[in-house]
Short mmCIF file of C-alpha atoms in Angstrom, two decimals:
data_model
loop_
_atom_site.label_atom_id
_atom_site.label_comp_id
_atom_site.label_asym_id
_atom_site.label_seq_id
_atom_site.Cartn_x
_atom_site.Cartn_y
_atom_site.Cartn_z
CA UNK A 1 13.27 -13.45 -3.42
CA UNK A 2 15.80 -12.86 -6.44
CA UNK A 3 18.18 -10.55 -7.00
CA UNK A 4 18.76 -9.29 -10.12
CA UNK A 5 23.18 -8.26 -10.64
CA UNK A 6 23.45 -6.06 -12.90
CA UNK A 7 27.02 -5.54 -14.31
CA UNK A 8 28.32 -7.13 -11.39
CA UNK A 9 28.95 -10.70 -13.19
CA UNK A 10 30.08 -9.52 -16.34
CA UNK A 11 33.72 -8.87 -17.78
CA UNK A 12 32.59 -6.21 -20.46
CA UNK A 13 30.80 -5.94 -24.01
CA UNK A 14 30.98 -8.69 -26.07
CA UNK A 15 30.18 -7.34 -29.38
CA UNK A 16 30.28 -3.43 -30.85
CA UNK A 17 26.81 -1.64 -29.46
CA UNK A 18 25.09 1.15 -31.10
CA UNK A 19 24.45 4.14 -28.76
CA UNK A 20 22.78 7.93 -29.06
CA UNK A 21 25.67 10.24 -29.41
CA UNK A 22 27.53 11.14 -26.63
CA UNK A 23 26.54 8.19 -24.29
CA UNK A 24 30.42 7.30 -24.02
CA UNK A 25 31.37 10.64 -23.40
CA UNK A 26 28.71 10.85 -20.36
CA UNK A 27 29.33 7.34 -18.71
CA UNK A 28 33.28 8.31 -18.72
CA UNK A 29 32.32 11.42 -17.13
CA UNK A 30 29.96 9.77 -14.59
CA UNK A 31 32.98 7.04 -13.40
CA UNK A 32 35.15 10.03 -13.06
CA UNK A 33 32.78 12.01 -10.75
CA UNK A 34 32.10 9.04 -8.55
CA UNK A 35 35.58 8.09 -8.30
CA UNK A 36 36.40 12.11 -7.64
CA UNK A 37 33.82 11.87 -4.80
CA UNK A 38 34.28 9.32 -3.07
CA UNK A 39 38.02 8.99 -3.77
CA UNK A 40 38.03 5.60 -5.67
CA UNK A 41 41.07 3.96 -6.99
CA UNK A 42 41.67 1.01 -9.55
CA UNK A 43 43.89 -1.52 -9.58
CA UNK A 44 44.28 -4.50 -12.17
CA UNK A 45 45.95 -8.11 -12.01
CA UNK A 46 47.93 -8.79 -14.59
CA UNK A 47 44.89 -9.46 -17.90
CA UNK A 48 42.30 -9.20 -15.67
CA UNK A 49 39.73 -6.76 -15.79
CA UNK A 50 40.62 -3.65 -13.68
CA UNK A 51 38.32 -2.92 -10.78
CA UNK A 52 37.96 -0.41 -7.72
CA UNK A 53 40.25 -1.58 -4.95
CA UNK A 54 37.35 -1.23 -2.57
CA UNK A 55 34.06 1.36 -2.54
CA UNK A 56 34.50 2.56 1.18
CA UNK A 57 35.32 6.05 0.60
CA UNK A 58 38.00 7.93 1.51
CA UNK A 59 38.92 9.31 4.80
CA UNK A 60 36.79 12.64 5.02
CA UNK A 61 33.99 11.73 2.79
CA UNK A 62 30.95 12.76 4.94
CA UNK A 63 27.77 10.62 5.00
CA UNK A 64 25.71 12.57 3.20
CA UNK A 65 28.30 12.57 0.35
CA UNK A 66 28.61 8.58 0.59
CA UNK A 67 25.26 8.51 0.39
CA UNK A 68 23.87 10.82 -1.99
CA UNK A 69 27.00 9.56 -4.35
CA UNK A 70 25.66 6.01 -4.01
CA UNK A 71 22.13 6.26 -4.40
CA UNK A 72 22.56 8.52 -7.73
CA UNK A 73 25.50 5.98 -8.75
CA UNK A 74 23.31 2.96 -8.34
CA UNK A 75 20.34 4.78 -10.05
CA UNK A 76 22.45 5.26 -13.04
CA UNK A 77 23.97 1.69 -13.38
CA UNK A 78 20.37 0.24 -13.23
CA UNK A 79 19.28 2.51 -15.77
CA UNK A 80 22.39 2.49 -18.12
CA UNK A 81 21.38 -1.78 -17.68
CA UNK A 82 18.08 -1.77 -19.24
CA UNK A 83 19.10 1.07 -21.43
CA UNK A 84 22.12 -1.54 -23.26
CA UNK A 85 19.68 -3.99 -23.31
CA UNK A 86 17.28 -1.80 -25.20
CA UNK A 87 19.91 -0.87 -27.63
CA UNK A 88 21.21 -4.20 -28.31
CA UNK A 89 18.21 -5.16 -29.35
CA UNK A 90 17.30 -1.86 -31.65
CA UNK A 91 20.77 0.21 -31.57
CA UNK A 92 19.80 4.11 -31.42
CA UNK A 93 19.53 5.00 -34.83
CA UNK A 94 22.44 8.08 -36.01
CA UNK A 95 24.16 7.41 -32.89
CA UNK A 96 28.11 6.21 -31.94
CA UNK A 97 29.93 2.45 -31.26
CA UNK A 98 30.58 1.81 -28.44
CA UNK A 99 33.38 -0.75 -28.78
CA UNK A 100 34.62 -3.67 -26.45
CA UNK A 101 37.81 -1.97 -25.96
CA UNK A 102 35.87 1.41 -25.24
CA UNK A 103 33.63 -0.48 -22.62
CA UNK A 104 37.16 -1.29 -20.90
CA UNK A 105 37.80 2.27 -20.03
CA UNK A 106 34.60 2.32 -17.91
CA UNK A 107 33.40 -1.09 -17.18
CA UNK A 108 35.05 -1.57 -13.81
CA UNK A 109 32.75 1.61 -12.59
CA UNK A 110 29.21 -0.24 -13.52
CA UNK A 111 29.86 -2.15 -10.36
CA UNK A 112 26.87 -0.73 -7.32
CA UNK A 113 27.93 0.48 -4.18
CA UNK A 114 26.69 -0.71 -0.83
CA UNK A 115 26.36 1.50 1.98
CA UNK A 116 26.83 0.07 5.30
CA UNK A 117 24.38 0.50 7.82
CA UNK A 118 26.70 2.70 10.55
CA UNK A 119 26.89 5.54 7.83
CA UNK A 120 23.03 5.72 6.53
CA UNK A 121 21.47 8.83 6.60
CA UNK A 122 17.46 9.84 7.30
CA UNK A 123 16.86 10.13 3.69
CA UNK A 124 19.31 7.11 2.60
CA UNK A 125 17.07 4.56 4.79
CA UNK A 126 14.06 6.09 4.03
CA UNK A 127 14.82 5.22 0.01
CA UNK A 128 15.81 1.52 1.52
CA UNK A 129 13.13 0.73 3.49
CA UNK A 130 10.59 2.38 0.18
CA UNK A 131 12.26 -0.15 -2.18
CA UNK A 132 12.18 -2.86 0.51
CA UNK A 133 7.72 -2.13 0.90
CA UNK A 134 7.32 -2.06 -3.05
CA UNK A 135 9.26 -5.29 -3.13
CA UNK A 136 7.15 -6.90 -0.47
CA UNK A 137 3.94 -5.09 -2.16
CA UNK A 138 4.84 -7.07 -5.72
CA UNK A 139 6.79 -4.55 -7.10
CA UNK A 140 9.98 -4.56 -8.31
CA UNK A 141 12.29 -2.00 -6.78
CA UNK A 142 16.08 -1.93 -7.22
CA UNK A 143 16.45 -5.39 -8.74
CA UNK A 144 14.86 -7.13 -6.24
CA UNK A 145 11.74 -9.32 -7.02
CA UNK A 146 9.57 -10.72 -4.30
CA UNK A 147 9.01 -13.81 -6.14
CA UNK A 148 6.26 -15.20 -3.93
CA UNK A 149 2.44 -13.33 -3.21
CA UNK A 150 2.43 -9.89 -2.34
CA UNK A 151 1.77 -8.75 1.08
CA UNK A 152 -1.14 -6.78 1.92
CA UNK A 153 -0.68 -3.26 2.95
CA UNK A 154 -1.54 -3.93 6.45
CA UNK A 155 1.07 -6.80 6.18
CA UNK A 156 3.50 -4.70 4.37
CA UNK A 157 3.91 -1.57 6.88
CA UNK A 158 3.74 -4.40 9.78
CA UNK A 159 7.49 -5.43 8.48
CA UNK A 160 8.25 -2.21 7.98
CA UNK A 161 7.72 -0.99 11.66
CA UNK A 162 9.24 -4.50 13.01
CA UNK A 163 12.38 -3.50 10.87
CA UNK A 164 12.32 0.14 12.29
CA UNK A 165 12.92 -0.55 15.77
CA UNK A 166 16.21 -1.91 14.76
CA UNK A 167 16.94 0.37 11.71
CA UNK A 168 15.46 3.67 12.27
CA UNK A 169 18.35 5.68 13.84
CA UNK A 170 16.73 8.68 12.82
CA UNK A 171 13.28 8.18 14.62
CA UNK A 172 10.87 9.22 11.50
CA UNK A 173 8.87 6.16 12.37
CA UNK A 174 7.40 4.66 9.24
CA UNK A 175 4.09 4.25 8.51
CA UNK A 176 1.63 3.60 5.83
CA UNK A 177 -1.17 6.76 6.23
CA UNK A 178 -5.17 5.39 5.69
CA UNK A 179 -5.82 5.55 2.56
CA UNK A 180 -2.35 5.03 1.09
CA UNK A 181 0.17 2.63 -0.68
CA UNK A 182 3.84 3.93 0.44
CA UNK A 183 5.73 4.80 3.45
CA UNK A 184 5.99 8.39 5.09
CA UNK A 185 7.78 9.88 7.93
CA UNK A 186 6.13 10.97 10.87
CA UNK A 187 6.43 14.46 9.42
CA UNK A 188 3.44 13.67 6.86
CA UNK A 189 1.21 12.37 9.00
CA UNK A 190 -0.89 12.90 11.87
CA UNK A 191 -1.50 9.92 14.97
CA UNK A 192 -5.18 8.48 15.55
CA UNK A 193 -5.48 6.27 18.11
CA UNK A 194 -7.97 4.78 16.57
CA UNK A 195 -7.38 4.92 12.67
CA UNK A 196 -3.45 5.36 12.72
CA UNK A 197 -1.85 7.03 10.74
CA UNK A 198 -3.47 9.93 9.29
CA UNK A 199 -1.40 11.63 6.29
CA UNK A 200 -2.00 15.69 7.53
CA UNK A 201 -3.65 15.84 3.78
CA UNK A 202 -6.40 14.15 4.93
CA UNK A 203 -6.58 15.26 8.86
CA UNK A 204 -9.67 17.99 8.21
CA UNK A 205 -11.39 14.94 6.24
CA UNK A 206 -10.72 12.06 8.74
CA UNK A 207 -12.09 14.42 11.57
CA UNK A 208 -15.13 14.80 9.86
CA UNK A 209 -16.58 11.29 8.90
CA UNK A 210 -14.47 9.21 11.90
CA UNK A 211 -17.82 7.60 13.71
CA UNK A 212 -15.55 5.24 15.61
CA UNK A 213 -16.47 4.12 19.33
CA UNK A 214 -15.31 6.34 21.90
CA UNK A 215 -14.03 9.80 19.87
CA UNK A 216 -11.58 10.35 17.56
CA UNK A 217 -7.89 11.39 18.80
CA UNK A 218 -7.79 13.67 16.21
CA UNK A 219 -10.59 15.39 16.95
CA UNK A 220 -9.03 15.99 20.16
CA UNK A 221 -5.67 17.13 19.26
CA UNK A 222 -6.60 18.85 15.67
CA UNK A 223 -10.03 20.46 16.25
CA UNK A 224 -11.35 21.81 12.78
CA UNK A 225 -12.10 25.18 12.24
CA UNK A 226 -15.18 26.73 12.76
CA UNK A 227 -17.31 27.92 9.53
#
């Protein structure tokens, strides 16, 4: 596997970079609402590049809020990544500088924020364990490339439930529905005992052509209609 940093290695721009108008504006304003809501402070050693003095929140900060904060944070930084590489390589035309010294105003907020695992919520590991199944799948999710043959499906949601046993706090029990190439909660989907999961799309279907040996649970528990 590789993992791809980000910002995190850097020090700032190294040249002048041509933005659309207003980017500067909006990444100052993004820092600031981070750093308002989770209660981030800065320090800086002597010419060093200033940095947050830690990203555990502040005393109050509920997990939703750490959460929610992070995962649109992290989002941004990933995009605002590919988006400088873009526009080094064909700067937005009629657009603004953005200047070394400018980038030193917001550099030290391009740094992603990891969550520990005591404060995840239901929807923060659901988003993990999605990017941790396209990554295993061959897809790259979050920085993270599997760098070796993609699992199967089958081999895919396997992980996934080994990992949920220990991770799933939450108890929406993962699972990969017939048919399908992501994860949903046990919400989405119905239980055969003989075909698995069954995402409730599908249920009315699945009762109809299942042929398998000794019944269908679903037939059992969801009986269709009647015409």
């Amino acid at each position: 596997m590789s993992f791809h940093v980000f910002f995190s290695m850097s020090v700032g721009l190294s040249c002048p970079l041509m933005v659309p108008k207003g980017k500067l504006a909006e990444i100052l304003r993004h820092v600031q609402w981070v750093e308002a809501e989770l209660g981030y402070k800065t320090e800086q050693y002597r010419d060093n590049p200033k940095h947050w003095k830690t990203t555990a929140p502040k005393e109050g900060v509920s997990d939703e809020t750490y959460c929610e904060t992070a995962e649109a944070h992290n989002d941004y930084v990933r995009s605002l990544y590919d988006d400088f590489g873009k526009w080094s390589k064909e700067p937005s035309e009629d657009g603004e500088i953005i200047t070394p010294d400018d980038a030193k105003q917001f550099w030290h907020g391009l740094q992603t924020i990891n969550v520990p695992l005591s404060r995840w919520t239901k929807e923060y590991f659901k988003a993990r364990m999605d990017a941790l199944y396209e990554t295993m799948r061959g897809r790259d999710a979050e920085g993270v490339s599997f760098d070796a043959k993609p699992l199967t499906i089958e081999q895919a949601s396997a992980v996934i439930t080994l990992f949920d046993q220990y991770l799933d706090d939450h108890d929406i029990r993962l699972e990969v529905p017939k048919g399908y190439d992501s994860l949903y909660s046990s919400d989405d989907y119905a239980w055969c005992d003989k075909c698995g999961a069954v995402h409730w799309d599908d249920v009315d279907y699945e009762i109809k052509r299942c042929r398998k040996k000794g019944g269908c649970s679903l037939r059992r528990d969801y009986p269709p209609e009647k015409d």
